[in-house]
Amino acid sequence: MGRDAVVFPEVVAVADALLDPAMAELAWRASGGTRPRVRGGDDPFCHRLGERVDRDWLGPLAAVDYGGPLSSWRSAIVRARRGGGPPGWRDDPWYLKREQQPATMAGQLRVMAAAAQAGGSGTRWRATVSAEHRFHITQLLDEAREELAQLRGVQSGTTAEVARTLLEHLSQSAELVDRAVLHTAAAAVAAGVALEEVAQWSRLPAEELSRVLAAGRSED
């Protein structure tokens, strides 16, 4: 535990935030209080937590994570205030499900050894691709879905009006998906997956994909 605090100072920052009564109050208000409401990407509690750990991108990512330890913590805080559930029912905000508990050092070494033997294709996505990069890909896909969702029921009106609406939203969603493809391809190649495999999956010539990825790296 002490090792984790030294290697990952964010752990201390998150624990300090969750022990702050003001954060518990914010989680309660963000939940809707006595009038529950659906949590969205603009959740103020998650955004404030991201600010506390100096990771602004973390807020929107945590807001849509409904199965993690943070979600369990805030659910317990909210249940305690609402008085829901029988006495003692999942009322410990610090309880971790077995699948959420940290792996032993021996277990982690076995996973690392297996990943090394498997090569790039055998590594774990969440272990090799940063949370910020994963969030960016998810954000692009969400924006593309929003563009397509706006096309429901638009096929009525003049030909010019319908065609303009369809083409504008389709082209915008296509651009977002193309960017998501390139970001995903870049993450896979950086993790050690063969360029030829990534090119085949993304339906792009290997030479073109290599050139595009190289251009993206130079811009960064």
PDB file of C-alpha atoms in Angstrom, residues 56-191:
ATOM      1  CA  ASP A  56      -9.051  17.485 -16.430  1.00  0.00           C
ATOM      2  CA  TRP A  57      -9.733  14.678 -18.927  1.00  0.00           C
ATOM      3  CA  LEU A  58     -10.587  12.313 -16.066  1.00  0.00           C
ATOM      4  CA  GLY A  59     -13.942  13.954 -15.250  1.00  0.00           C
ATOM      5  CA  PRO A  60     -15.848  13.014 -18.412  1.00  0.00           C
ATOM      6  CA  LEU A  61     -14.228   9.558 -18.380  1.00  0.00           C
ATOM      7  CA  ALA A  62     -15.233   8.840 -14.778  1.00  0.00           C
ATOM      8  CA  ALA A  63     -18.739  10.208 -15.370  1.00  0.00           C
ATOM      9  CA  VAL A  64     -19.587   7.435 -17.833  1.00  0.00           C
ATOM     10  CA  ASP A  65     -17.907   4.627 -15.854  1.00  0.00           C
ATOM     11  CA  TYR A  66     -20.873   3.005 -14.116  1.00  0.00           C
ATOM     12  CA  GLY A  67     -19.187  -0.174 -12.904  1.00  0.00           C
ATOM     13  CA  GLY A  68     -15.938   0.966 -11.305  1.00  0.00           C
ATOM     14  CA  PRO A  69     -14.946   1.452  -7.658  1.00  0.00           C
ATOM     15  CA  LEU A  70     -15.624   5.200  -7.834  1.00  0.00           C
ATOM     16  CA  SER A  71     -19.185   4.556  -8.986  1.00  0.00           C
ATOM     17  CA  SER A  72     -19.651   2.072  -6.129  1.00  0.00           C
ATOM     18  CA  TRP A  73     -18.304   4.614  -3.616  1.00  0.00           C
ATOM     19  CA  ARG A  74     -20.650   7.393  -4.658  1.00  0.00           C
ATOM     20  CA  SER A  75     -23.606   4.991  -4.874  1.00  0.00           C
ATOM     21  CA  ALA A  76     -22.989   3.966  -1.255  1.00  0.00           C
ATOM     22  CA  ILE A  77     -22.759   7.631  -0.208  1.00  0.00           C
ATOM     23  CA  VAL A  78     -26.043   8.428  -1.955  1.00  0.00           C
ATOM     24  CA  ARG A  79     -27.818   5.323  -0.583  1.00  0.00           C
ATOM     25  CA  ALA A  80     -26.781   6.229   2.946  1.00  0.00           C
ATOM     26  CA  ARG A  81     -28.419   9.644   2.600  1.00  0.00           C
ATOM     27  CA  ARG A  82     -31.560   8.331   0.931  1.00  0.00           C
ATOM     28  CA  GLY A  83     -31.894   5.470   3.386  1.00  0.00           C
ATOM     29  CA  GLY A  84     -32.482   2.941   0.628  1.00  0.00           C
ATOM     30  CA  GLY A  85     -31.993  -0.811   1.016  1.00  0.00           C
ATOM     31  CA  PRO A  86     -32.130  -3.031   4.112  1.00  0.00           C
ATOM     32  CA  PRO A  87     -29.735  -2.324   7.034  1.00  0.00           C
ATOM     33  CA  GLY A  88     -26.148  -3.174   6.202  1.00  0.00           C
ATOM     34  CA  TRP A  89     -26.926  -3.717   2.530  1.00  0.00           C
ATOM     35  CA  ARG A  90     -23.855  -2.669   0.544  1.00  0.00           C
ATOM     36  CA  ASP A  91     -23.461   0.371   2.783  1.00  0.00           C
ATOM     37  CA  ASP A  92     -19.646   0.400   2.971  1.00  0.00           C
ATOM     38  CA  PRO A  93     -18.384   3.013   0.480  1.00  0.00           C
ATOM     39  CA  TRP A  94     -14.876   1.519   0.646  1.00  0.00           C
ATOM     40  CA  TYR A  95     -15.908  -2.037  -0.211  1.00  0.00           C
ATOM     41  CA  LEU A  96     -14.316  -3.390  -3.392  1.00  0.00           C
ATOM     42  CA  LYS A  97     -15.756  -6.228  -5.417  1.00  0.00           C
ATOM     43  CA  ARG A  98     -13.366  -9.129  -5.921  1.00  0.00           C
ATOM     44  CA  GLU A  99     -12.836  -8.267  -9.596  1.00  0.00           C
ATOM     45  CA  GLN A 100     -11.941  -4.691  -8.621  1.00  0.00           C
ATOM     46  CA  GLN A 101      -9.387  -5.621  -5.979  1.00  0.00           C
ATOM     47  CA  PRO A 102      -5.725  -5.089  -6.961  1.00  0.00           C
ATOM     48  CA  ALA A 103      -3.916  -8.134  -8.258  1.00  0.00           C
ATOM     49  CA  THR A 104      -1.074  -9.636  -6.276  1.00  0.00           C
ATOM     50  CA  MET A 105       2.487  -8.931  -7.396  1.00  0.00           C
ATOM     51  CA  ALA A 106       2.863 -12.585  -8.441  1.00  0.00           C
ATOM     52  CA  GLY A 107      -0.299 -12.351 -10.536  1.00  0.00           C
ATOM     53  CA  GLN A 108       0.872  -9.165 -12.246  1.00  0.00           C
ATOM     54  CA  LEU A 109       4.251 -10.732 -13.045  1.00  0.00           C
ATOM     55  CA  ARG A 110       2.518 -13.739 -14.616  1.00  0.00           C
ATOM     56  CA  VAL A 111       0.401 -11.425 -16.795  1.00  0.00           C
ATOM     57  CA  MET A 112       3.467  -9.399 -17.835  1.00  0.00           C
ATOM     58  CA  ALA A 113       5.377 -12.567 -18.705  1.00  0.00           C
ATOM     59  CA  ALA A 114       2.488 -13.893 -20.793  1.00  0.00           C
ATOM     60  CA  ALA A 115       2.137 -10.544 -22.580  1.00  0.00           C
ATOM     61  CA  ALA A 116       5.869 -10.456 -23.346  1.00  0.00           C
ATOM     62  CA  GLN A 117       5.741 -13.935 -24.839  1.00  0.00           C
ATOM     63  CA  ALA A 118       2.641 -13.091 -26.883  1.00  0.00           C
ATOM     64  CA  GLY A 119       4.173  -9.937 -28.367  1.00  0.00           C
ATOM     65  CA  GLY A 120       2.324  -6.775 -29.321  1.00  0.00           C
ATOM     66  CA  SER A 121      -0.932  -8.531 -30.217  1.00  0.00           C
ATOM     67  CA  GLY A 122      -1.066 -10.206 -26.801  1.00  0.00           C
ATOM     68  CA  THR A 123      -0.764  -7.100 -24.642  1.00  0.00           C
ATOM     69  CA  ARG A 124      -3.800  -5.768 -22.799  1.00  0.00           C
ATOM     70  CA  TRP A 125      -5.452  -2.696 -24.354  1.00  0.00           C
ATOM     71  CA  ARG A 126      -6.079  -0.883 -21.073  1.00  0.00           C
ATOM     72  CA  ALA A 127      -2.529  -1.599 -19.904  1.00  0.00           C
ATOM     73  CA  THR A 128      -0.780  -0.300 -23.019  1.00  0.00           C
ATOM     74  CA  VAL A 129      -3.056   2.538 -24.138  1.00  0.00           C
ATOM     75  CA  SER A 130      -3.271   5.537 -21.825  1.00  0.00           C
ATOM     76  CA  ALA A 131      -6.604   6.476 -20.266  1.00  0.00           C
ATOM     77  CA  GLU A 132      -6.401   9.852 -21.983  1.00  0.00           C
ATOM     78  CA  HIS A 133      -5.964   8.205 -25.401  1.00  0.00           C
ATOM     79  CA  ARG A 134      -8.825   5.762 -24.742  1.00  0.00           C
ATOM     80  CA  PHE A 135     -11.054   8.619 -23.653  1.00  0.00           C
ATOM     81  CA  HIS A 136     -10.246  10.589 -26.816  1.00  0.00           C
ATOM     82  CA  ILE A 137     -11.253   7.639 -29.010  1.00  0.00           C
ATOM     83  CA  THR A 138     -14.484   7.179 -27.047  1.00  0.00           C
ATOM     84  CA  GLN A 139     -15.237  10.892 -27.316  1.00  0.00           C
ATOM     85  CA  LEU A 140     -14.838  10.817 -31.121  1.00  0.00           C
ATOM     86  CA  LEU A 141     -17.210   7.841 -31.382  1.00  0.00           C
ATOM     87  CA  ASP A 142     -19.762   9.491 -29.088  1.00  0.00           C
ATOM     88  CA  GLU A 143     -19.697  12.653 -31.199  1.00  0.00           C
ATOM     89  CA  ALA A 144     -20.159  10.569 -34.367  1.00  0.00           C
ATOM     90  CA  ARG A 145     -23.166   8.841 -32.789  1.00  0.00           C
ATOM     91  CA  GLU A 146     -24.657  12.206 -31.874  1.00  0.00           C
ATOM     92  CA  GLU A 147     -24.323  13.366 -35.466  1.00  0.00           C
ATOM     93  CA  LEU A 148     -26.083  10.249 -36.760  1.00  0.00           C
ATOM     94  CA  ALA A 149     -28.787  10.466 -34.088  1.00  0.00           C
ATOM     95  CA  GLN A 150     -29.791  13.851 -35.465  1.00  0.00           C
ATOM     96  CA  LEU A 151     -30.769  12.200 -38.767  1.00  0.00           C
ATOM     97  CA  ARG A 152     -33.748  10.354 -37.326  1.00  0.00           C
ATOM     98  CA  GLY A 153     -36.910  11.388 -39.086  1.00  0.00           C
ATOM     99  CA  VAL A 154     -35.293  13.962 -41.389  1.00  0.00           C
ATOM    100  CA  GLN A 155     -36.302  12.333 -44.687  1.00  0.00           C
ATOM    101  CA  SER A 156     -39.254  14.607 -45.256  1.00  0.00           C
ATOM    102  CA  GLY A 157     -39.223  17.994 -46.913  1.00  0.00           C
ATOM    103  CA  THR A 158     -37.765  19.269 -50.132  1.00  0.00           C
ATOM    104  CA  THR A 159     -35.075  17.250 -51.861  1.00  0.00           C
ATOM    105  CA  ALA A 160     -32.501  19.988 -51.318  1.00  0.00           C
ATOM    106  CA  GLU A 161     -33.288  20.346 -47.602  1.00  0.00           C
ATOM    107  CA  VAL A 162     -33.182  16.608 -46.910  1.00  0.00           C
ATOM    108  CA  ALA A 163     -30.041  16.056 -48.993  1.00  0.00           C
ATOM    109  CA  ARG A 164     -28.217  18.955 -47.307  1.00  0.00           C
ATOM    110  CA  THR A 165     -29.122  17.762 -43.805  1.00  0.00           C
ATOM    111  CA  LEU A 166     -28.174  14.155 -44.539  1.00  0.00           C
ATOM    112  CA  LEU A 167     -24.904  14.988 -46.249  1.00  0.00           C
ATOM    113  CA  GLU A 168     -23.771  17.524 -43.661  1.00  0.00           C
ATOM    114  CA  HIS A 169     -24.314  15.181 -40.728  1.00  0.00           C
ATOM    115  CA  LEU A 170     -23.063  12.093 -42.574  1.00  0.00           C
ATOM    116  CA  SER A 171     -19.870  13.805 -43.680  1.00  0.00           C
ATOM    117  CA  GLN A 172     -19.254  15.141 -40.176  1.00  0.00           C
ATOM    118  CA  SER A 173     -19.802  11.714 -38.595  1.00  0.00           C
ATOM    119  CA  ALA A 174     -17.575  10.111 -41.251  1.00  0.00           C
ATOM    120  CA  GLU A 175     -14.794  12.576 -40.427  1.00  0.00           C
ATOM    121  CA  LEU A 176     -15.102  11.764 -36.719  1.00  0.00           C
ATOM    122  CA  VAL A 177     -15.030   8.011 -37.395  1.00  0.00           C
ATOM    123  CA  ASP A 178     -11.972   8.429 -39.655  1.00  0.00           C
ATOM    124  CA  ARG A 179     -10.177  10.264 -36.843  1.00  0.00           C
ATOM    125  CA  ALA A 180     -11.155   7.508 -34.407  1.00  0.00           C
ATOM    126  CA  VAL A 181      -9.770   4.905 -36.836  1.00  0.00           C
ATOM    127  CA  LEU A 182      -6.418   6.703 -37.042  1.00  0.00           C
ATOM    128  CA  HIS A 183      -6.174   7.196 -33.272  1.00  0.00           C
ATOM    129  CA  THR A 184      -7.001   3.522 -32.705  1.00  0.00           C
ATOM    130  CA  ALA A 185      -4.488   2.425 -35.332  1.00  0.00           C
ATOM    131  CA  ALA A 186      -1.805   4.645 -33.802  1.00  0.00           C
ATOM    132  CA  ALA A 187      -2.470   3.189 -30.338  1.00  0.00           C
ATOM    133  CA  ALA A 188      -2.295  -0.382 -31.662  1.00  0.00           C
ATOM    134  CA  VAL A 189       0.960   0.179 -33.556  1.00  0.00           C
ATOM    135  CA  ALA A 190       2.502   1.964 -30.574  1.00  0.00           C
ATOM    136  CA  ALA A 191       1.563  -1.055 -28.419  1.00  0.00           C
TER     137      ALA A 191
END
